[in-house]
Short mmCIF file of C-alpha atoms in Angstrom, two decimals:
data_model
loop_
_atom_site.label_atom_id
_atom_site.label_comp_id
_atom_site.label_asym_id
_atom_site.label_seq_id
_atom_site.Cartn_x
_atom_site.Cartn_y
_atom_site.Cartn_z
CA UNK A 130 17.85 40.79 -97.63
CA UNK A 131 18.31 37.07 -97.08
CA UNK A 132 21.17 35.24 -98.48
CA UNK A 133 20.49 32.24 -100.64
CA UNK A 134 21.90 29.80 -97.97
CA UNK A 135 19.49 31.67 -94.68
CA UNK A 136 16.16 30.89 -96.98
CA UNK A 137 17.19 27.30 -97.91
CA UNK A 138 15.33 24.94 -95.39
CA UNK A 139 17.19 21.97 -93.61
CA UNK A 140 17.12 18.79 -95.79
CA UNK A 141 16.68 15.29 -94.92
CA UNK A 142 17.78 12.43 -95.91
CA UNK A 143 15.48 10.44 -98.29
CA UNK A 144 17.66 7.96 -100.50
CA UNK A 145 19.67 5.05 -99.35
CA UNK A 146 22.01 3.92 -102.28
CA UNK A 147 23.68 0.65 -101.60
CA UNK A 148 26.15 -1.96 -103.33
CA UNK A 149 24.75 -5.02 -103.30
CA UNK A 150 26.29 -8.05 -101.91
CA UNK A 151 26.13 -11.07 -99.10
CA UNK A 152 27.21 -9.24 -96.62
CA UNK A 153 24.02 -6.52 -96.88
CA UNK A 154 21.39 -9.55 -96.94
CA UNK A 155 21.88 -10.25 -92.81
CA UNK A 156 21.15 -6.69 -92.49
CA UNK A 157 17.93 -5.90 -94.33
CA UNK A 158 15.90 -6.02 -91.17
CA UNK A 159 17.66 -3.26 -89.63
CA UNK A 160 18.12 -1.04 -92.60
CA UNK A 161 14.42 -1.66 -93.33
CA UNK A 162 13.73 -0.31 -89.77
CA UNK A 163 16.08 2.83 -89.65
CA UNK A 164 14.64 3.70 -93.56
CA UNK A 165 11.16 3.52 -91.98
CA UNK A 166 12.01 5.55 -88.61
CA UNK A 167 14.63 8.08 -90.27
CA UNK A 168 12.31 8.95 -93.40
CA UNK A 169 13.94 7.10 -96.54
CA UNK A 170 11.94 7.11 -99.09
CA UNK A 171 14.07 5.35 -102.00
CA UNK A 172 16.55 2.57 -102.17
CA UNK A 173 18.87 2.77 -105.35
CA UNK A 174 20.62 -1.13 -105.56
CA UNK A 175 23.88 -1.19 -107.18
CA UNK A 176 25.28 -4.53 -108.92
CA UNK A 177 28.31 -4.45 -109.87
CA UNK A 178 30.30 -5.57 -113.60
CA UNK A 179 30.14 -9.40 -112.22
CA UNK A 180 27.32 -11.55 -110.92
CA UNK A 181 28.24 -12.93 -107.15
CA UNK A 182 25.89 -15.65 -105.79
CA UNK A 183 22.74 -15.51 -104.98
CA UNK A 184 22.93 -11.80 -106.58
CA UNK A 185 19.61 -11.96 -107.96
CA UNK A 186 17.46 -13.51 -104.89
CA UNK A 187 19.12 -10.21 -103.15
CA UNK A 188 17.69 -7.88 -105.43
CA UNK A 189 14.35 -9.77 -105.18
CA UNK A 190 14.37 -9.85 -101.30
CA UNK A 191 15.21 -6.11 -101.76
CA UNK A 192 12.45 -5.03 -104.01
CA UNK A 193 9.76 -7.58 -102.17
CA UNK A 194 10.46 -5.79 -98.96
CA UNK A 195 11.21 -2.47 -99.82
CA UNK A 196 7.85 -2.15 -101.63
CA UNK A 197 5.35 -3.63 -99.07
CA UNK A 198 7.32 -0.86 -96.56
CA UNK A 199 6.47 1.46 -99.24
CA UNK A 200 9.55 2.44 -99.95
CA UNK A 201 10.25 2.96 -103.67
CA UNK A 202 13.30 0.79 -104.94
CA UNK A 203 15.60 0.81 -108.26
CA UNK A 204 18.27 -1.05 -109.94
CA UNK A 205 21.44 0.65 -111.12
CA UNK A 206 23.36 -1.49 -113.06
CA UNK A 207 26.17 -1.57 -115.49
CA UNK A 208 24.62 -1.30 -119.56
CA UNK A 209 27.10 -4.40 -119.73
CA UNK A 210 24.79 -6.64 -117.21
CA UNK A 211 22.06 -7.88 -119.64
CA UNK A 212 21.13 -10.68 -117.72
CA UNK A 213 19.36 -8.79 -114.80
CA UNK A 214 18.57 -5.59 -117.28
CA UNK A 215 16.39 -8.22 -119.12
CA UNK A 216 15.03 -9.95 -116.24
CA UNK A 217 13.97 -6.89 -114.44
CA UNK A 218 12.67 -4.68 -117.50
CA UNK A 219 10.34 -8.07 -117.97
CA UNK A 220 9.39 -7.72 -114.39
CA UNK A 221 8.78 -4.14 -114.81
CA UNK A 222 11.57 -3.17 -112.25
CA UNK A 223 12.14 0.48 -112.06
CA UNK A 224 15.46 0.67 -113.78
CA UNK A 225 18.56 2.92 -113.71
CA UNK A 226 21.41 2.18 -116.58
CA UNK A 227 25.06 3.37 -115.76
CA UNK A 228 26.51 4.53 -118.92
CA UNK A 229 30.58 5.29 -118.27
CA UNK A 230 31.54 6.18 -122.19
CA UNK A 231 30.02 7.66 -125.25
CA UNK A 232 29.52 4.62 -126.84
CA UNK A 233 27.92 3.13 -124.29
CA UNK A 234 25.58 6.00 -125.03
CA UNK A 235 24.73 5.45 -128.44
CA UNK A 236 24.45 1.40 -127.94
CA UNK A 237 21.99 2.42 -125.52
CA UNK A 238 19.88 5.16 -127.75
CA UNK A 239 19.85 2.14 -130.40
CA UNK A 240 17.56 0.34 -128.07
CA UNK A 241 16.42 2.51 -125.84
CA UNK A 242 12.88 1.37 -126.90
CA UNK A 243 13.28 -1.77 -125.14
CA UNK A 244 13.70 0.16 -121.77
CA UNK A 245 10.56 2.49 -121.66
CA UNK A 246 11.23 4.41 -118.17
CA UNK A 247 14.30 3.53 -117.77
CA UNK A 248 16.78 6.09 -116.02
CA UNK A 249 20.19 7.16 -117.18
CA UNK A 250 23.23 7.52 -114.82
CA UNK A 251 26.59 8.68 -116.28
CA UNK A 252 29.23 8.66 -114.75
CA UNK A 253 32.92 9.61 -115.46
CA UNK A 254 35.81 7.06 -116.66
CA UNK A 255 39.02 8.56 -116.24
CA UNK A 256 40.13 6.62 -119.73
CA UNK A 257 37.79 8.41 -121.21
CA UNK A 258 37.23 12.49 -120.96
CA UNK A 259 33.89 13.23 -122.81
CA UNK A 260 31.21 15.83 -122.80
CA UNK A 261 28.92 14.25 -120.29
CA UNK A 262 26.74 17.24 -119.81
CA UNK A 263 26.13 17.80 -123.76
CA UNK A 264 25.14 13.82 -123.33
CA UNK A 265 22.63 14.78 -120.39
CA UNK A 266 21.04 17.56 -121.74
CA UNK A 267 20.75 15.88 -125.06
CA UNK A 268 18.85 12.59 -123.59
CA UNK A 269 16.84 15.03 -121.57
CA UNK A 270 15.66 16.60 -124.39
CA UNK A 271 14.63 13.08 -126.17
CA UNK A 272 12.77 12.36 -122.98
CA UNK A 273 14.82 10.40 -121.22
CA UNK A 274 15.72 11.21 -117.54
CA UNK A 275 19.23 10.72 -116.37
CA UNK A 276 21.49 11.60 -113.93
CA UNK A 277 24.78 11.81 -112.84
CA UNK A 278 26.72 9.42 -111.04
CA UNK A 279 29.73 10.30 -109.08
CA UNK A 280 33.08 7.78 -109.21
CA UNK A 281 36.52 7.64 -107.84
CA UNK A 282 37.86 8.54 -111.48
CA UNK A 283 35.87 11.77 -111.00
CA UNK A 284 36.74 12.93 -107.50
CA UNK A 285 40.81 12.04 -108.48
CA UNK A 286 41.06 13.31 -111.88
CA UNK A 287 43.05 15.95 -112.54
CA UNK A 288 42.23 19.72 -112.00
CA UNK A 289 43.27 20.02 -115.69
CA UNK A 290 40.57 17.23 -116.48
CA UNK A 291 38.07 18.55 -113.95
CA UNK A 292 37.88 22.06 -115.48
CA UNK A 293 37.28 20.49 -118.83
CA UNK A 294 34.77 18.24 -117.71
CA UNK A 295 33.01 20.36 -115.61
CA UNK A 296 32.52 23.79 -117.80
CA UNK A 297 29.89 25.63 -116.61
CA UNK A 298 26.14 25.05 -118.15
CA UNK A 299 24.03 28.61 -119.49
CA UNK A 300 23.54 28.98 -115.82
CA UNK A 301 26.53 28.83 -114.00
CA UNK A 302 25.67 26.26 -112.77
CA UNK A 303 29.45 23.76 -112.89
CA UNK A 304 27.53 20.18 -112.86
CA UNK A 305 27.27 17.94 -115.85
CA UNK A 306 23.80 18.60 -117.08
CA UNK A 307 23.68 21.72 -115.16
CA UNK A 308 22.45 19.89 -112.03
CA UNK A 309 24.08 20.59 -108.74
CA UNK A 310 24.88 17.76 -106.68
CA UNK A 311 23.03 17.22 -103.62
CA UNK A 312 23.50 13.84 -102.25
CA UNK A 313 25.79 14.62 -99.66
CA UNK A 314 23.00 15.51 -97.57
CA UNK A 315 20.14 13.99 -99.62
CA UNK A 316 21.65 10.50 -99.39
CA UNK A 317 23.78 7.81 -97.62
CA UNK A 318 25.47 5.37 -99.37
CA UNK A 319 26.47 1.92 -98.40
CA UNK A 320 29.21 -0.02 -100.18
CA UNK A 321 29.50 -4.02 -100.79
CA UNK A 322 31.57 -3.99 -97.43
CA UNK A 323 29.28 -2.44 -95.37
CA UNK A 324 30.84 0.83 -95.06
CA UNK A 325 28.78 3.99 -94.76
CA UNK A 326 29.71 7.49 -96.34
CA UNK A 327 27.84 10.49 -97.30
CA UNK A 328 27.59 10.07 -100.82
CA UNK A 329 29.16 7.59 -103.46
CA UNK A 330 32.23 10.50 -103.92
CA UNK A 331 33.16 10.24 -100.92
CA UNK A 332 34.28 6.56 -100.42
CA UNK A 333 37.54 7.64 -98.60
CA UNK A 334 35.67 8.87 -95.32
CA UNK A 335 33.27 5.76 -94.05
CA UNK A 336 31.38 6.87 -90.99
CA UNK A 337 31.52 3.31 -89.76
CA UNK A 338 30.70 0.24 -90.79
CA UNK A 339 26.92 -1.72 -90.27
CA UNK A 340 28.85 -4.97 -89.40
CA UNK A 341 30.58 -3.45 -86.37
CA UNK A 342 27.64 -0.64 -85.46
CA UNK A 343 24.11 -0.57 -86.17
CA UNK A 344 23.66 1.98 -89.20
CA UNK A 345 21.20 4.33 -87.07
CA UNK A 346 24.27 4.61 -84.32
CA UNK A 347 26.74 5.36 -87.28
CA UNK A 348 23.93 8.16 -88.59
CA UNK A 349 23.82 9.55 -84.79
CA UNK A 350 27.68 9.79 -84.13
CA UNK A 351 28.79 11.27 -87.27
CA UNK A 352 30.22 14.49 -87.33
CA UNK A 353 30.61 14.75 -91.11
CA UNK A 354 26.70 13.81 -91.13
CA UNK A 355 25.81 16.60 -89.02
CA UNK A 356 27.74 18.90 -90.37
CA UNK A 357 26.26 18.49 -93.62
CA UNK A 358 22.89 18.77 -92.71
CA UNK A 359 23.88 22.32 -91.85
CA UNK A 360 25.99 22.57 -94.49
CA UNK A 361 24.78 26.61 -95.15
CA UNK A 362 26.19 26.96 -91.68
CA UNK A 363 29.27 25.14 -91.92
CA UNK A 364 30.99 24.65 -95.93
CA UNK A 365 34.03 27.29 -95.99
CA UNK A 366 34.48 30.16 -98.55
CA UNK A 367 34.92 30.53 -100.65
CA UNK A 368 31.89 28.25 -102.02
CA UNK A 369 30.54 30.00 -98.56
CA UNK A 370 30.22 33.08 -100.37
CA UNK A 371 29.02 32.41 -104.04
CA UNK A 372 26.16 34.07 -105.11
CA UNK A 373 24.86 30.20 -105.91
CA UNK A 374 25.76 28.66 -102.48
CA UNK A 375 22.06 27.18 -100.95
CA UNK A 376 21.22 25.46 -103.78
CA UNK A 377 25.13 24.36 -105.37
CA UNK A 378 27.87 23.28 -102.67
CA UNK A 379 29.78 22.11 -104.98
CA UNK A 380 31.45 18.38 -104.92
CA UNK A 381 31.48 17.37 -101.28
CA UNK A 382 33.99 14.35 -102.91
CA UNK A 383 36.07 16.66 -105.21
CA UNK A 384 36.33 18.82 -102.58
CA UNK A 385 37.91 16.06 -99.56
CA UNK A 386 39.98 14.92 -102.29
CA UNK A 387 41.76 17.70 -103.03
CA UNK A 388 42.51 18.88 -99.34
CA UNK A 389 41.24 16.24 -97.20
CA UNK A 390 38.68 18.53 -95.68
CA UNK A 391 35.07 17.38 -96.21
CA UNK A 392 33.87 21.29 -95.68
CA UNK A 393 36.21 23.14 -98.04
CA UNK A 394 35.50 24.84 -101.03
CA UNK A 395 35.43 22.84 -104.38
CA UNK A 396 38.42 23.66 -106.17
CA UNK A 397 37.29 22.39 -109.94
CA UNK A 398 34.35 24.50 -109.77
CA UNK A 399 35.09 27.43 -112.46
CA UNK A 400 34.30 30.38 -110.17
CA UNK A 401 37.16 29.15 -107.96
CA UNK A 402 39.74 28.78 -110.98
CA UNK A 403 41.63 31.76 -109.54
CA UNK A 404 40.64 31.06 -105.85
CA UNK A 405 42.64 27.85 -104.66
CA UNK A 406 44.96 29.34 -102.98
CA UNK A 407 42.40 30.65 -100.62
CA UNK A 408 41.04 27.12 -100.09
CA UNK A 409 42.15 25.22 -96.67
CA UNK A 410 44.00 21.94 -97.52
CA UNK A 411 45.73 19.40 -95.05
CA UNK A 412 48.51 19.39 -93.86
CA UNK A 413 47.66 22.80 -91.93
CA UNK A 414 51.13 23.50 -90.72
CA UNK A 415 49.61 26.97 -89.37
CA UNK A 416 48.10 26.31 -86.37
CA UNK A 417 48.56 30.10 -84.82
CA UNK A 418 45.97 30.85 -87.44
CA UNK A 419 43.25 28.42 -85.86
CA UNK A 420 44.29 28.08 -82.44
CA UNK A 421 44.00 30.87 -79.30
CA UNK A 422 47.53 29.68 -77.85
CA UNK A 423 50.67 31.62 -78.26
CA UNK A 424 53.43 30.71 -78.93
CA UNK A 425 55.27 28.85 -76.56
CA UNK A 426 52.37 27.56 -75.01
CA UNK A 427 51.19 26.93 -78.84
CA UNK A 428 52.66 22.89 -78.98
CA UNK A 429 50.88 21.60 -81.78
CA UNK A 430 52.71 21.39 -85.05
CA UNK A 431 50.81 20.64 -88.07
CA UNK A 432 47.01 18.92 -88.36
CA UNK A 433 47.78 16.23 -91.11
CA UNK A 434 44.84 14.32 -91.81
CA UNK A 435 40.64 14.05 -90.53
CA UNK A 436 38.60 11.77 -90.85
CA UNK A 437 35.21 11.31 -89.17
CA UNK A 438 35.36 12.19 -85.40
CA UNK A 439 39.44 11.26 -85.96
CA UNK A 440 42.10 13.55 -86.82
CA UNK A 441 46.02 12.72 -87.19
CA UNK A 442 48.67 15.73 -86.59
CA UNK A 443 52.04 16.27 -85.48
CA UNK A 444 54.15 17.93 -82.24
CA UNK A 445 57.88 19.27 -83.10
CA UNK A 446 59.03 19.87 -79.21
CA UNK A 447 60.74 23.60 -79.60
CA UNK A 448 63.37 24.80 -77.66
CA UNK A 449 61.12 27.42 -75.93
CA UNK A 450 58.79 24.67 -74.98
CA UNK A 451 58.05 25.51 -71.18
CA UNK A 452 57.70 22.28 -70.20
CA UNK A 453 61.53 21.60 -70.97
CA UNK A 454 63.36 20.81 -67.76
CA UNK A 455 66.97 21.33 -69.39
CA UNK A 456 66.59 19.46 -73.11
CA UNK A 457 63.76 16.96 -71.37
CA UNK A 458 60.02 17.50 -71.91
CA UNK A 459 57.82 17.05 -68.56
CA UNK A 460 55.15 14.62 -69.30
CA UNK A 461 52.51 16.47 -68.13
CA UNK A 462 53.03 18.33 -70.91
CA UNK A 463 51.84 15.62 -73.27
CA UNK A 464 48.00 16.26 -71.57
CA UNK A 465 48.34 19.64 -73.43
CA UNK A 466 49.88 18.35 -76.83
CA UNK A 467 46.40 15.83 -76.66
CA UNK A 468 43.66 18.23 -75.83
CA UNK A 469 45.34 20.92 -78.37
CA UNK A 470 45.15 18.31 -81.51
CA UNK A 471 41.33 17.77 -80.47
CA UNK A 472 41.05 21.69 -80.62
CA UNK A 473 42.80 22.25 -83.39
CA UNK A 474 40.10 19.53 -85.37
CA UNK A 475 37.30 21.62 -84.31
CA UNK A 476 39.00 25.21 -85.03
CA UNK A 477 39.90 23.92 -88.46
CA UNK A 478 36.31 22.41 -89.30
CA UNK A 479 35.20 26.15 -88.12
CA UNK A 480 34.22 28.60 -91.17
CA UNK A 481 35.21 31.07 -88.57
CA UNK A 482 38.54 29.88 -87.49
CA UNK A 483 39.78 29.92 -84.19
CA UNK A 484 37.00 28.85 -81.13
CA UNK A 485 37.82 29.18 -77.88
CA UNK A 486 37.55 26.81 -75.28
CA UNK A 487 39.60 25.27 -72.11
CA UNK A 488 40.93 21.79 -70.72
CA UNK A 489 38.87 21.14 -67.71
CA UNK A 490 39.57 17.01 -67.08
CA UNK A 491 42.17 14.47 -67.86
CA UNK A 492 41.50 10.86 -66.99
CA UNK A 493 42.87 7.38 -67.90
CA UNK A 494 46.97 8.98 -69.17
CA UNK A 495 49.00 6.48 -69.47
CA UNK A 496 52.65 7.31 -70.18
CA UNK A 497 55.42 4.44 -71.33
CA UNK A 498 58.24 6.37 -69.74
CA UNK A 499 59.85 6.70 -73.15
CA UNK A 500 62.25 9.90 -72.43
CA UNK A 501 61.12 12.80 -75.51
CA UNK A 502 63.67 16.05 -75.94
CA UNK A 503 63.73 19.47 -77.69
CA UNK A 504 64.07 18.90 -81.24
CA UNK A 505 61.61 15.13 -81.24
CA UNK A 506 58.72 15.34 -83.63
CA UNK A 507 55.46 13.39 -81.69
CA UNK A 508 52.82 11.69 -84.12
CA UNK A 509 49.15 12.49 -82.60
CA UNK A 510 45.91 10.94 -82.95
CA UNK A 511 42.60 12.29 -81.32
CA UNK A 512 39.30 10.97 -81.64
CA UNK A 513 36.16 12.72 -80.11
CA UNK A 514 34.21 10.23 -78.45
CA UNK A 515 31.51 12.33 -77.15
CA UNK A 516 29.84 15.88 -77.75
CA UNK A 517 26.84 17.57 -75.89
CA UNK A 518 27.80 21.26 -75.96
CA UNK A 519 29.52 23.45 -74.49
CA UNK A 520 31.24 19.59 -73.46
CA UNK A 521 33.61 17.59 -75.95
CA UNK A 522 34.91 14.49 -74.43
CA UNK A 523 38.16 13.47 -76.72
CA UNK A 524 41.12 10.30 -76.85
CA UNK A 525 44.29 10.71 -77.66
CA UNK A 526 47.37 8.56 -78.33
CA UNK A 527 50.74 9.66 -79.04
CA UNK A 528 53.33 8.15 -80.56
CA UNK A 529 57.19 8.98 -81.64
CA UNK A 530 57.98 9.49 -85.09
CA UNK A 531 59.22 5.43 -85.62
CA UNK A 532 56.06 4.45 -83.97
CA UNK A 533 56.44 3.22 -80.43
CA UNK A 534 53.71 4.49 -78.43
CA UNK A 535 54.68 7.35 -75.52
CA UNK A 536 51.37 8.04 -73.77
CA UNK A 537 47.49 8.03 -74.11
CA UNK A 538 44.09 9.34 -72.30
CA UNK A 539 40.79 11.00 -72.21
CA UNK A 540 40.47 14.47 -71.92
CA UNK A 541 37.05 17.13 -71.65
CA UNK A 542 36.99 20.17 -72.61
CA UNK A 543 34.46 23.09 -72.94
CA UNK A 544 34.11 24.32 -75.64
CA UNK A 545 33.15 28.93 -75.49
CA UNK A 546 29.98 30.10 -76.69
CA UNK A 547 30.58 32.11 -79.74
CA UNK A 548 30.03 35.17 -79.64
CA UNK A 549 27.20 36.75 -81.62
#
């Protein structure tokens, strides 16, 4: 029998969601052209709780362009903003209202009749804990769609909060409204900066940003893109293993939040209440559990933080460190310390654990002479530059524990088949 995650089919991306400001209006020719080649089929346009210049000619350049690409396009703005709400409903704009509070909700009910069509979005305000999904399922049932929007209130609230907030619906299902969220991989989201993340929860891990990269290059080199769309392949347990997991992954932001890893399990979801301490969460200070080395060959410390294609971890030189010539570490041995933090990333981002692989090139090291003994802690950073399996082209810099810089360099590695 098929699981629910082996019969779910790939999904693409089909809705850009973007904060408008000036810095987006330079780019609409090339996010015009990578919606068009990549399959977008909707633009949602943000404004914010303030009007900025020029705001509304943006929208209008938006919706003029968007639409004779054929690309449908809505406003979501703030109930407060009824200056463009009024201008737009006039203009028969497709319109989304962001309701943060319950009465918010009822102002909006009192006049809902002015808005025929017009979408619902609530969203969570951390001053405020109230029963969102009750309000969902309530405007549903008076016709009126909504949805849910995520926020940074809701991804950092509390676990106490969270399990309030997010109570299971007659389903199981633990959404507001009883609709799982699947914009991590239905969805890209662009903020006023230029920034690019998965979804709007996930504002602490940018892929890149359009005004250093064009957005189609961010899309292609994104590790936490890919991943997700093969997220049945690659979220951890135990979400992995939930009898709901194909069609609910839980919160992709609740779940980085918590642990800093964008493929962990959500830990506010209520059939994890008594399975946290199962869930992976950085720092990982046991690398023997994701690693093939042994101890003392086994140099890498602690993984501390990822972010996409980057990760940040630690080297405490032992005394048993082989590379010790008395209490002085051999800088060759630095090579290792680099290509293990870049294998240590990809065994943690593994449901399976530990992959096995070997150092097959170093190129461009670089070492400052600084002298490093038994007992120094080293500060690492890796970044993979370049994948095309079983190859993994990686750069690493490594620092001591005030800062100054010791050494840097490029290293490849293949990366084992796994076996089947």
């Amino acid at each position: 029998m098929e699981t629910p995650a082996a019969q779910t089919p790939l999904l693409k991306r089909q809705v850009l969601e973007m904060e408008l400001s000036g810095v987006l209006c330079g780019k609409l020719d090339e996010i015009l052209d990578f919606s068009l080649r990549s399959g977008i089929r909707s633009f949602v346009l943000y404004g914010g709780e303030e009007a900025f210049p020029e705001e509304k000619e943006l929208f209008e350049q938006f919706f003029r362009r968007a639409e004779k690409a054929g690309i449908s396009c809505t406003a979501a703005l703030p109930c407060a903003r009824h200056d463009l709400l009024e201008t737009f409903r006039k203009e028969k704009k497709k319109l989304r209202i962001r309701i943060g509070t319950e009465a918010q909700k009822n102002a909006f009910l009192e006049e809902k009749e002015a808005f025929p069509g017009a979408e619902l979005e609530f969203f969570y305000e951390k001053e405020e804990i109230w029963d969102l999904g009750r309000a969902m399922v309530f405007c549903r049932e008076q016709g009126i769609p909504c949805s849910f929007g995520c926020s940074e209130a809701f991804v950092s609230a509390s676990m106490e909060d969270l399990e309030k907030f997010c109570a299971p619906d007659e389903k199981g299902i633990p959404f507001p409204g009883g609709t799982p969220c699947m914009r991590f991989v239905r969805s890209l989201f662009l903020d006023k900066e230029g920034n690019l993340f998965p979804c709007r929860g996930m504002k602490n891990l940018p892929a890149g940003n359009i005004l250093h990269k064009e957005i189609s290059e961010l899309v292609e080199n994104s590790t936490v893109l890919k991943f997700y769309q093969e997220y049945t392949k690659k979220i951890k347990n135990p979400c992995r293993s939930c009898p709901s997991f194909g069609y609910c992954a839980g919160c992709r932001g609740r779940a980085h939040a918590y642990g800093g890893d964008f493929l962990s399990a959500d830990p506010a979801c209520f059939r994890n209440r008594d399975k946290r301490e199962k869930i992976a969460v950085l720092p990982a200070k046991d690398p023997e559990n994701y690693m093939p080395h042994k101890k003392p060959m086994l140099m890498i410390s602690e993984l501390t933080r990822i972010q996409d294609n980057v990760c940040e971890g630690a080297s405490v030189i032992g005394k048993d460190n082989p590379f010790l010539a008395g209490s002085v570490l051999d800088p060759a041995a630095l090579i290792e310390i680099g290509a293990q933090s870049m294998a240590f990333l990809d065994s943690f981002l593994h449901p399976g654990g530990s992959l096995q692989g070997m150092l097959v090139e170093i190129s461009r090291f670089e070492y400052t002479g600084r002298v490093i003994s038994c007992g120094d802690r080293l500060k690492i950073r890796g970044e993979k530059v370049y994948e095309m399996p079983p190859w993994n082209i990686g750069e690493f810099r490594i620092c001591a524990d005030d800062g100054e810089e010791i050494a840097s360099g490029e290293v490849k590695i293949c990366q084992m088949p796994e076996e089947s």
